[in-house]
Tab-separated table of C-alpha atoms and ligand atoms in Angstrom:
chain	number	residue	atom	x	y	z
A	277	UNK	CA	120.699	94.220	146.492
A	278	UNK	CA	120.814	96.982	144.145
A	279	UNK	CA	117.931	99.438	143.329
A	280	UNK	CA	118.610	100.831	140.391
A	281	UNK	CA	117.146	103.929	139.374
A	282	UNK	CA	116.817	103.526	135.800
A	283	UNK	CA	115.734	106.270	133.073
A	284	UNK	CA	112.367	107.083	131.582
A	285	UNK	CA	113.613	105.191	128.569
A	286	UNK	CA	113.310	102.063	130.271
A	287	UNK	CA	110.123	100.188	129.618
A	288	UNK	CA	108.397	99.771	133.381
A	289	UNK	CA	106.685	96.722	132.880
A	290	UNK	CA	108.559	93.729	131.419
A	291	UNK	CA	106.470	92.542	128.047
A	292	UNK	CA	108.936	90.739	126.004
A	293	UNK	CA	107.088	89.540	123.531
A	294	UNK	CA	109.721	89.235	121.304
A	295	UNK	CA	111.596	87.246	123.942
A	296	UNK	CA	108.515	85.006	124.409
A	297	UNK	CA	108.417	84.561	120.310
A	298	UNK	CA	112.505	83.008	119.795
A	299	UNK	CA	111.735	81.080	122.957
A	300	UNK	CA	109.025	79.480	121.383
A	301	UNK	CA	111.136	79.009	117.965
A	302	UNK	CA	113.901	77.860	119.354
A	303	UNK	CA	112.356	74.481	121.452
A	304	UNK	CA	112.906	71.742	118.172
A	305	UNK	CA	109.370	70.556	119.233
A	306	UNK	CA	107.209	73.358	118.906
A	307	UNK	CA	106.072	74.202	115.374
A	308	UNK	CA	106.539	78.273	115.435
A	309	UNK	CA	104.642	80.526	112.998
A	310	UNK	CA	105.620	83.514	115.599
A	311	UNK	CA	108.731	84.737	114.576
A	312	UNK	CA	109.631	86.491	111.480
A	313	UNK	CA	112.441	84.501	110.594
A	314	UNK	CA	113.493	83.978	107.310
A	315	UNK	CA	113.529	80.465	105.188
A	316	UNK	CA	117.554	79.781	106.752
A	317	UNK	CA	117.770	76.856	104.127
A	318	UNK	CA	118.025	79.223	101.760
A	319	UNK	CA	120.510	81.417	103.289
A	320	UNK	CA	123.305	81.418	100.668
A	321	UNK	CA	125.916	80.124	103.192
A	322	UNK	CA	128.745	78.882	100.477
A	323	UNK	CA	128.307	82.435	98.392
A	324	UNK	CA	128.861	83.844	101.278
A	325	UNK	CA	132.073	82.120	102.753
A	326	UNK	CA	133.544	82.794	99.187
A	327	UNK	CA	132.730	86.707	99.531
A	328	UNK	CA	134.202	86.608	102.762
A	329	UNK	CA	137.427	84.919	101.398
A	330	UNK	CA	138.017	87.360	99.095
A	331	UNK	CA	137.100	90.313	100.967
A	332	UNK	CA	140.210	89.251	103.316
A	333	UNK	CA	142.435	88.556	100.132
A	334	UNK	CA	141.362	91.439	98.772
A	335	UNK	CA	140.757	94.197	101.571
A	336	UNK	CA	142.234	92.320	104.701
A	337	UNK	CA	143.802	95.525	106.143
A	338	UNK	CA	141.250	97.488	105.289
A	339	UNK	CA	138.547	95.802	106.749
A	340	UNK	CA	140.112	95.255	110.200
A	341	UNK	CA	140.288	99.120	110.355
A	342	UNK	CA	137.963	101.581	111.747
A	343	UNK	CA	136.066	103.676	109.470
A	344	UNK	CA	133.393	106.016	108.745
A	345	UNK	CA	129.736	106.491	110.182
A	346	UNK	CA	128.013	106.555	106.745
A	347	UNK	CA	129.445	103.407	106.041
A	348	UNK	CA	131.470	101.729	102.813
A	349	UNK	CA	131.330	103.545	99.547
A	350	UNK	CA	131.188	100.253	97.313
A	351	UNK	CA	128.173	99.053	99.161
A	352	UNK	CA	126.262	102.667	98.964
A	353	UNK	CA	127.324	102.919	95.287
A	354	UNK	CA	125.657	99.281	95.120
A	355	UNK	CA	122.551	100.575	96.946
A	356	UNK	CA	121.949	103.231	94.634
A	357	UNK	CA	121.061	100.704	92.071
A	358	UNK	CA	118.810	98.696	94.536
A	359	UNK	CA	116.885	102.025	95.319
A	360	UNK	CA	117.041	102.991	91.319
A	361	UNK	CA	114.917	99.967	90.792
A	362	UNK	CA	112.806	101.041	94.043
A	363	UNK	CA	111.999	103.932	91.387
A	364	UNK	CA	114.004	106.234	94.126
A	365	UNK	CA	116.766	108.368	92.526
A	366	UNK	CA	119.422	109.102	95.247
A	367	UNK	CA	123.394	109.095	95.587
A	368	UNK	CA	125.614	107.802	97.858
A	369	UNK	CA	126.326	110.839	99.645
A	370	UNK	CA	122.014	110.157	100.921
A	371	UNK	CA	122.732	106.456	101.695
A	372	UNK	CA	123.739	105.399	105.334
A	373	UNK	CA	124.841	102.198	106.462
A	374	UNK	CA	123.133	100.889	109.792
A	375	UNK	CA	123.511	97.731	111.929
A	376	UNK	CA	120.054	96.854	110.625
A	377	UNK	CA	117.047	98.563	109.904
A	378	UNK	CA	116.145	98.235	113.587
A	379	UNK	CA	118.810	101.129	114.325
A	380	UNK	CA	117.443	103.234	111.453
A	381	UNK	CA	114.140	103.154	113.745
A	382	UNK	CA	115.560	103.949	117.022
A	383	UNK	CA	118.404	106.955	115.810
A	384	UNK	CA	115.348	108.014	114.033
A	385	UNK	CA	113.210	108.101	116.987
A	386	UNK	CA	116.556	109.297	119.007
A	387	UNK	CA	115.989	112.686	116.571
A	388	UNK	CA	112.751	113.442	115.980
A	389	UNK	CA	110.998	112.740	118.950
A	390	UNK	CA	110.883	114.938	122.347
A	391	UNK	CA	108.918	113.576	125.276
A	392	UNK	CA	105.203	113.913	124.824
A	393	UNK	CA	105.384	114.302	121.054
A	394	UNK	CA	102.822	112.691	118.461
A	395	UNK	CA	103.305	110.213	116.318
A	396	UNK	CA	101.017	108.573	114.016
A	397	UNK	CA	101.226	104.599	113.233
A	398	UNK	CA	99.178	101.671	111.408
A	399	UNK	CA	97.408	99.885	114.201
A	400	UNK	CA	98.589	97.254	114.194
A	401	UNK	CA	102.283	97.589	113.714
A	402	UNK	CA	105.335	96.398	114.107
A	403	UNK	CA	106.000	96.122	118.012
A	404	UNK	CA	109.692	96.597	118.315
A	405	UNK	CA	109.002	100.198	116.666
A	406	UNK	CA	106.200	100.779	119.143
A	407	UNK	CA	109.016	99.606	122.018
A	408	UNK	CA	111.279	102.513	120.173
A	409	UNK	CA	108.824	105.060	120.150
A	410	UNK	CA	107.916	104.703	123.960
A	411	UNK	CA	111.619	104.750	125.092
A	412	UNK	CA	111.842	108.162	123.786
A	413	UNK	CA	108.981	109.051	125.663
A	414	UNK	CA	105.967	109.318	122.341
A	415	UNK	CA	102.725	109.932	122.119
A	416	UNK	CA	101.415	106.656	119.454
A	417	UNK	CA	98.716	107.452	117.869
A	418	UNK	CA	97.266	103.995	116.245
A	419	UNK	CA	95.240	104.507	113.017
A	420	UNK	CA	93.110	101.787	112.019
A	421	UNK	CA	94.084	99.735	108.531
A	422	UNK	CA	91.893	98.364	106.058
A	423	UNK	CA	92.823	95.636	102.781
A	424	UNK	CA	94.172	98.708	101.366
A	425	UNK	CA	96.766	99.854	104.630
A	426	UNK	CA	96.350	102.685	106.845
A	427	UNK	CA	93.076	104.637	106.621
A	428	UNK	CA	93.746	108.040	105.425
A	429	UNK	CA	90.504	109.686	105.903
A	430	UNK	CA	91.114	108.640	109.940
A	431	UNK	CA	94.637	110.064	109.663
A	432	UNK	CA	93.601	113.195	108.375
A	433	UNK	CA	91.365	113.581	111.334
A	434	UNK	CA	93.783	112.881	113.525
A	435	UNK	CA	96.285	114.769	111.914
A	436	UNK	CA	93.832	117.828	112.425
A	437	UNK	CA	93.848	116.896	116.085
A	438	UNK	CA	97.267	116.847	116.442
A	439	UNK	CA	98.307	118.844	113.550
A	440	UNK	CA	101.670	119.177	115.488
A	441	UNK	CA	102.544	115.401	114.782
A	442	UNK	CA	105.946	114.439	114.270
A	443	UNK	CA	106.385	112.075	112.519
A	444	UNK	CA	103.743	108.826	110.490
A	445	UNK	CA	105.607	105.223	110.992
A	446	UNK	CA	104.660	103.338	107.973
A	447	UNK	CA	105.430	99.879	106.556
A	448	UNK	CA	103.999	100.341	103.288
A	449	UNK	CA	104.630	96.746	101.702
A	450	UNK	CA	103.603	93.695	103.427
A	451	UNK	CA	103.102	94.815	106.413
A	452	UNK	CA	104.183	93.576	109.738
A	453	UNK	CA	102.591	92.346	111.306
A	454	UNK	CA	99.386	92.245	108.908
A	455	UNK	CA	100.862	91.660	105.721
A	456	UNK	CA	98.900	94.237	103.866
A	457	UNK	CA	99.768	96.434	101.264
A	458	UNK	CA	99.346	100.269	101.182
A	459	UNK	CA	97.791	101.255	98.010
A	460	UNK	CA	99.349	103.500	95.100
A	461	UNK	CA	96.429	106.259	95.446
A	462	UNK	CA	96.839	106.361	99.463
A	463	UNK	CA	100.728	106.746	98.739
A	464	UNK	CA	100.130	109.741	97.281
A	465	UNK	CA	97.574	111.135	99.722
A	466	UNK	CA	99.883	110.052	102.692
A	467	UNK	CA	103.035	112.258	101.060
A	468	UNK	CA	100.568	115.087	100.233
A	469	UNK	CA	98.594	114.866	103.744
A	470	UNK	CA	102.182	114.965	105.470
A	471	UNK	CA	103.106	118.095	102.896
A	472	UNK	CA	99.857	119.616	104.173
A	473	UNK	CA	100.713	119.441	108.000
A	474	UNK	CA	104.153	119.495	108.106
A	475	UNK	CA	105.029	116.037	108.874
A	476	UNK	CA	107.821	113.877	108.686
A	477	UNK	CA	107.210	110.165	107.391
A	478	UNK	CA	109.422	107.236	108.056
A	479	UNK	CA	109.091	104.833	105.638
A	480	UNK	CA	109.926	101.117	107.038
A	481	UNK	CA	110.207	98.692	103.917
A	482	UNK	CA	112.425	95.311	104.718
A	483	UNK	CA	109.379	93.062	102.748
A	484	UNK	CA	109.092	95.520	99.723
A	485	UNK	CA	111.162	93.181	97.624
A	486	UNK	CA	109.753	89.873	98.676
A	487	UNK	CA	106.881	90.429	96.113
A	488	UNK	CA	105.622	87.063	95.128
A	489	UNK	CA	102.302	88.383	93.915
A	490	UNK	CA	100.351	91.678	92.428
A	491	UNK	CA	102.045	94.613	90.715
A	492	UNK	CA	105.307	96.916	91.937
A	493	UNK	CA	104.134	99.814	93.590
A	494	UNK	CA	106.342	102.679	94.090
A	495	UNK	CA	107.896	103.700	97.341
A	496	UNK	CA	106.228	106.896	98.853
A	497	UNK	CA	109.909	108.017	98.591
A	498	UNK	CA	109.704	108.273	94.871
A	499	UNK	CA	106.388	110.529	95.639
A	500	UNK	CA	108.565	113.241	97.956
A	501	UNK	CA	109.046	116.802	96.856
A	502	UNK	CA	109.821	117.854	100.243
A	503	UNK	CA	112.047	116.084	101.522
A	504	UNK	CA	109.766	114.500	103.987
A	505	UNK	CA	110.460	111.129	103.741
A	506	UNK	CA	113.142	109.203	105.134
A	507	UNK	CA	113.302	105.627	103.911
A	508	UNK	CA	114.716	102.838	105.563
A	509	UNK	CA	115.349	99.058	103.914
A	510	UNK	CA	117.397	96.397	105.005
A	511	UNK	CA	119.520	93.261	104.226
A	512	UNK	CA	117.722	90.959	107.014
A	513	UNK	CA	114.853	89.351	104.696
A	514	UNK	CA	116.778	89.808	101.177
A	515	UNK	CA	120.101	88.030	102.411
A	516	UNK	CA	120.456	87.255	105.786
A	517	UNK	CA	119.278	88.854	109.361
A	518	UNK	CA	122.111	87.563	111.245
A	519	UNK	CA	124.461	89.771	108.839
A	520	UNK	CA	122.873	92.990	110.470
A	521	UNK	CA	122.822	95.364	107.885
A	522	UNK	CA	120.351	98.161	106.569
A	523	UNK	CA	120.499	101.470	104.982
A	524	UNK	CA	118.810	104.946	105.408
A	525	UNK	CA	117.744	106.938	102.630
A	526	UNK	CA	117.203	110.906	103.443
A	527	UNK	CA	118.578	114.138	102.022
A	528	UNK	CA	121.584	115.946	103.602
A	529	UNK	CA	119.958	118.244	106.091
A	530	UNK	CA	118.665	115.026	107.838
A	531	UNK	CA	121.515	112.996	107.121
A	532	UNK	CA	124.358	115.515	108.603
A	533	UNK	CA	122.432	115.252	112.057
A	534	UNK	CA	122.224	111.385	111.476
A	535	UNK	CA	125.578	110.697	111.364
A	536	UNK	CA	126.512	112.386	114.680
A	537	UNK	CA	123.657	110.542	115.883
A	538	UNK	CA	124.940	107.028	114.582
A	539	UNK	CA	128.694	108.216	115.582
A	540	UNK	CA	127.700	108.371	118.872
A	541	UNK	CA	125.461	104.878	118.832
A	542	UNK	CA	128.429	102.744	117.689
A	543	UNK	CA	131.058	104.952	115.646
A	544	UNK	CA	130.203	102.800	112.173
A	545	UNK	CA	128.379	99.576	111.113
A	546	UNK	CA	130.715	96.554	110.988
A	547	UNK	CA	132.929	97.847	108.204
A	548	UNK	CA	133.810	93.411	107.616
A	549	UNK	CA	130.319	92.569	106.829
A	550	UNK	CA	129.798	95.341	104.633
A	551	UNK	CA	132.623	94.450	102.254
A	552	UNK	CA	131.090	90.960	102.295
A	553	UNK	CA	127.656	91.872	101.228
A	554	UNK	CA	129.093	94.281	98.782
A	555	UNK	CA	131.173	91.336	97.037
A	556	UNK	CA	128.572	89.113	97.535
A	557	UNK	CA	126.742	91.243	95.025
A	558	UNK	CA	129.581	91.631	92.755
A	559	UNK	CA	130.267	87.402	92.883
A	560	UNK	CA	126.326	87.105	92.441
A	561	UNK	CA	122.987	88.628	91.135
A	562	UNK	CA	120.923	89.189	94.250
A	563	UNK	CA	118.042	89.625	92.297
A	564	UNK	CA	118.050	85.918	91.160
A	565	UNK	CA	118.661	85.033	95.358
A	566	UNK	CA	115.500	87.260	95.980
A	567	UNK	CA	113.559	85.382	93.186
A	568	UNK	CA	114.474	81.899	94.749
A	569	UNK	CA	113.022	83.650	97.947
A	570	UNK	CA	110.039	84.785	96.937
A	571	UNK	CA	108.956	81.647	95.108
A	572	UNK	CA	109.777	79.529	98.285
A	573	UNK	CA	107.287	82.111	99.801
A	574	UNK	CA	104.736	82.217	97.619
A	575	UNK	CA	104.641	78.665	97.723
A	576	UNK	CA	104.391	78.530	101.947
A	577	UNK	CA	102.148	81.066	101.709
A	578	UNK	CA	99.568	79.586	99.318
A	579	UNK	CA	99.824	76.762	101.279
A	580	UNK	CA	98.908	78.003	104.906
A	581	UNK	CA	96.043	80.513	103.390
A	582	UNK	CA	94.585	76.978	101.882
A	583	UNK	CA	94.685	75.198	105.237
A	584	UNK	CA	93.664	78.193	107.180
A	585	UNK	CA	90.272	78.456	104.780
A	586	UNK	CA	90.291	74.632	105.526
A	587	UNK	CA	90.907	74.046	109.082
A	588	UNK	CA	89.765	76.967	110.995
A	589	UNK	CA	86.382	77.576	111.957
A	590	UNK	CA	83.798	79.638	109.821
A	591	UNK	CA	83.872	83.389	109.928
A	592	UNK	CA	87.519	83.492	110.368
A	593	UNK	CA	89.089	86.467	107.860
A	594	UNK	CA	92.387	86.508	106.973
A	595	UNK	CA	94.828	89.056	105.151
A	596	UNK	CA	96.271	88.125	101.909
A	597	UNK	CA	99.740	88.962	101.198
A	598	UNK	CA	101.265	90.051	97.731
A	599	UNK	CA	104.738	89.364	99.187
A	600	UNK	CA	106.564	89.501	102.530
A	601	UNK	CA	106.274	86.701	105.292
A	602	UNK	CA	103.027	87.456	107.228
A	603	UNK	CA	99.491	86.593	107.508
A	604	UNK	CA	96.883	88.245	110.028
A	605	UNK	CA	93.798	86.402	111.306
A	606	UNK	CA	91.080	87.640	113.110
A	607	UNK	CA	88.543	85.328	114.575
A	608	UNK	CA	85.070	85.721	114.994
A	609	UNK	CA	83.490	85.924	118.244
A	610	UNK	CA	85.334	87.133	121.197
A	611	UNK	CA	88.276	85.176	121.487
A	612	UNK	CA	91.092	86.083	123.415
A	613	UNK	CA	94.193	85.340	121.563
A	614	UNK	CA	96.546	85.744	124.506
A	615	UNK	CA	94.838	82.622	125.887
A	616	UNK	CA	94.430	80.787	122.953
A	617	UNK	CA	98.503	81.227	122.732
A	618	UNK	CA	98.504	79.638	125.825
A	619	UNK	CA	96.688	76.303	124.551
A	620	UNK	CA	98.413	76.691	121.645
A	621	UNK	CA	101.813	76.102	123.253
A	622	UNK	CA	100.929	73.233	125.093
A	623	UNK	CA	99.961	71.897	121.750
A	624	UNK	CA	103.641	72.942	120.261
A	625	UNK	CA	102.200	75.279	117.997
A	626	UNK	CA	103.057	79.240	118.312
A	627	UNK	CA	101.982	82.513	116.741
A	628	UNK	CA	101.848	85.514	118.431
A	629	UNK	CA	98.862	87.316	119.848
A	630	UNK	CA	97.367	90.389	118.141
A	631	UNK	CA	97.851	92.174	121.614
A	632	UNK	CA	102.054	92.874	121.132
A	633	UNK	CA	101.090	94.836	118.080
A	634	UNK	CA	99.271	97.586	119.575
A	635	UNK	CA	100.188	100.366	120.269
A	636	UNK	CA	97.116	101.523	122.345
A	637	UNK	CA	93.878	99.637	122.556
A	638	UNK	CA	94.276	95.716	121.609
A	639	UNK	CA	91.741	94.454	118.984
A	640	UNK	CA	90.420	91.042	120.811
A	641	UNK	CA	91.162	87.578	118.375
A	642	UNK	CA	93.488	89.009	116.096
A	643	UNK	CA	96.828	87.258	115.731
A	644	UNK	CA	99.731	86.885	113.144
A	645	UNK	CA	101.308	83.988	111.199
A	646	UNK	CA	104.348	84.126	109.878
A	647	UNK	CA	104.551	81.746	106.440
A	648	UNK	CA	108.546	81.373	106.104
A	649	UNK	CA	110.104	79.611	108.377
A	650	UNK	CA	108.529	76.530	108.061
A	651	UNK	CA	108.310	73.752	105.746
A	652	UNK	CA	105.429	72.461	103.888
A	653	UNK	CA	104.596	69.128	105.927
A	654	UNK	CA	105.158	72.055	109.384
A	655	UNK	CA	102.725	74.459	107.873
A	656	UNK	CA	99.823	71.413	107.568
A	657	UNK	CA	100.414	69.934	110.895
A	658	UNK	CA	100.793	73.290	112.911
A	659	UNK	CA	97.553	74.480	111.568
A	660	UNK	CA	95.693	71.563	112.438
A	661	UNK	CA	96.977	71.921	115.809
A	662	UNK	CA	95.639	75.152	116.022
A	663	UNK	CA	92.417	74.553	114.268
A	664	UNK	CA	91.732	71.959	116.997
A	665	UNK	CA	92.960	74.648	119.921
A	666	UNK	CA	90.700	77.292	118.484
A	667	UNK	CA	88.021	74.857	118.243
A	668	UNK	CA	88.395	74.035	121.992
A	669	UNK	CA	88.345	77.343	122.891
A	670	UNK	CA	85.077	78.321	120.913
B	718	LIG	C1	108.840	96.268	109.895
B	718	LIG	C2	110.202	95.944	110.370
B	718	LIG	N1	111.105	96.921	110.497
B	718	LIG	C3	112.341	96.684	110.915
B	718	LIG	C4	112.752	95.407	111.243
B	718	LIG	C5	114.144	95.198	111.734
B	718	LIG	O1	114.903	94.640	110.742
B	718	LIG	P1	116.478	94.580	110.733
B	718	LIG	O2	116.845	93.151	110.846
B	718	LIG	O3	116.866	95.178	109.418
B	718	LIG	O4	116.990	95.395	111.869
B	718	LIG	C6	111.852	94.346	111.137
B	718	LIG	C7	112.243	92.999	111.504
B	718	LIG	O5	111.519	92.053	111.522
B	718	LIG	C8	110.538	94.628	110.683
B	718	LIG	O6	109.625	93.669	110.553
């Protein structure tokens, strides 16, 4: 047999989490608040035939063709209107096209980060950043959230630590996995804090529009005067993950080196399914699709916060999210959630453990819950399962 000799980039230990989560969604039995799958009954599945069948009468050629890294002009053009109502002026020569958000992260990472250097993230965060940021060899630095997102006065001492950080990782709306919400003043004091040292800030926001709740709050993009920020949304939770589209917004400096980067990754995103979501958005108003959305959320997320307050046991806190698809719960006591998602999935019920979210030191009985992927009648029954497993386990 084979020994093979891989790179640094590859993780050493095997910890797929995220393996572990679709497993668990995709046995019909099991009642799955782990992954962060969107509602697919409301996937627009007839719009978007009838985009595809005129992109081919339209474009047919075209679309079968190779083309360039940045991606299609229609769709960028389209995007800066998106980003317009993001309160981010930009053009289309600033917007790239990426086969998801997910490669926004990792070409990011691919640039900015040397072996060894800093980087500064909420803790928790999302894990399949964290997996990014160790293939390229990073120091995480985790710093601690509150209701309000990540704590700046902790960031500013590490920042002075490491005042040679590269780079803060920040999901600023709806968190994943906590579902929090970083507040307008710390916006502003996390653009001027990475003005102060020199930092770059990549700024992760696939939930921002999914607001069911609260007031708009500008991007920290709208807040940069420097350039800093490099801003990355998507078309996974608005539309459709399977469609594997995102974009990258950063000024031309950044995005001259990106697109080498992204020509080498895989030449261009697929140029088909960009002409579909562009005409998709000229055949119908996306904002009315992500309205539908977010009212199906709300709704699913009411719903589990109720039966959480109901069913689970007393001292339990919970976040409460303005938008997005995630809830975090922390348990009293000393509760290890890795275990309890063992009982759990002999009950059929998942979640997944605070401990893949991480980057450094795992926070004991913390775990998220993802509200929208299930339905109603789901969301009762799969918390009482887990009300009686945590129960058990207390
Ligand atoms: C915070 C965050 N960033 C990026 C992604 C990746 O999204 P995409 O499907 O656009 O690659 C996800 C997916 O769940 C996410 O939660």
């Amino acid at each position: 047999m084979t020994n093979y000799e891989f790179s640094n980039s590859v993780p050493k230990k095997v910890n797929d989490a995220i393996g572990e989560v679709f497993k668990a969604a995709s046995d019909p039995e099991v009642i799955s608040f782990a992954g962060g799958l969107p509602a697919p009954e409301l996937f627009p599945v007839q719009e978007i035939k009838q985009a595809t069948s005129d992109v081919f009468d339209q474009y047919g050629k075209e679309v079968l063709q190779y083309s360039g890294a940045i991606g299609y002009k229609g769709l960028r053009e389209q995007i800066v209107d998106i980003m317009a109502e993001r309160k981010v002026e930009t053009n289309i020569d600033n917007i790239a096209i990426t086969t998801g958000s997910q490669q926004s992260i990792d070409l990011t990472a691919r640039m900015l980060i040397n072996p060894n250097d800093v980087i500064f993230v909420e803790d928790p965060t999302y894990l399949s950043a964290i997996d990014v940021f160790k293939s390229y060899g990073a120091k995480i630095i985790g710093i601690p959230m509150d209701d309000d997102g990540i704590r700046i006065d902790v960031l500013r001492e590490k920042m002075e630590k490491y005042p040679n950080g590269k780079m803060i990782y920040t999901i600023p709306n709806f968190q994943n996995p906590t579902g929090r919400t970083l507040s307008l003043e710390r916006r502003k004091e996390l653009v001027s804090l990475a003005n102060e040292f020199g930092t770059h800030i990549l700024e992760d926001d696939p939930y921002g529009a999914i607001r069911f709740s609260g007031e708009f709050l500008p991007s920290l993009k709208s807040f940069d005067t420097e350039e800093r920020v490099i801003y990355l949304s998507s078309f996974s939770k608005i539309l459709a993950p399977g469609l594997r589209m995102g974009w990258l917004v950063a000024d031309s400096k950044f995005m001259d080196k990106f697109l080498l980067m992204k020509q080498s990754a895989d030449l261009h995103t697929d140029n088909l399914t960009q002409y579909i979501i562009s005409q998709f958005m000229k055949n119908n108003d996306i904002k009315q699709h992500i309205k539908l959305i977010s009212e199906a959320y709300k709704n699913r997320a009411d719903l589990m916060i109720k039966q959480i307050d109901k069913k689970f046991p007393e001292g339990v806190k919970h976040s409460n999210p303005e938008g997005g698809m995630f809830i975090w719960v922390e348990l009293p006591g000393n509760i290890d959630s890795d275990e309890l998602f063992k009982i759990c999935i002999k009950n059929n019920v998942a979640f997944v453990s605070g401990s893949a979210f991480y980057p450094n030191k795992v926070t004991k009985g913390t775990f998220r819950m993802n509200f929208s992927n299930m339905s109603d009648e789901q969301i009762i029954l799969g918390i009482d399962r887990m009300a009686k497993a945590i129960k058990e386990m207390m």
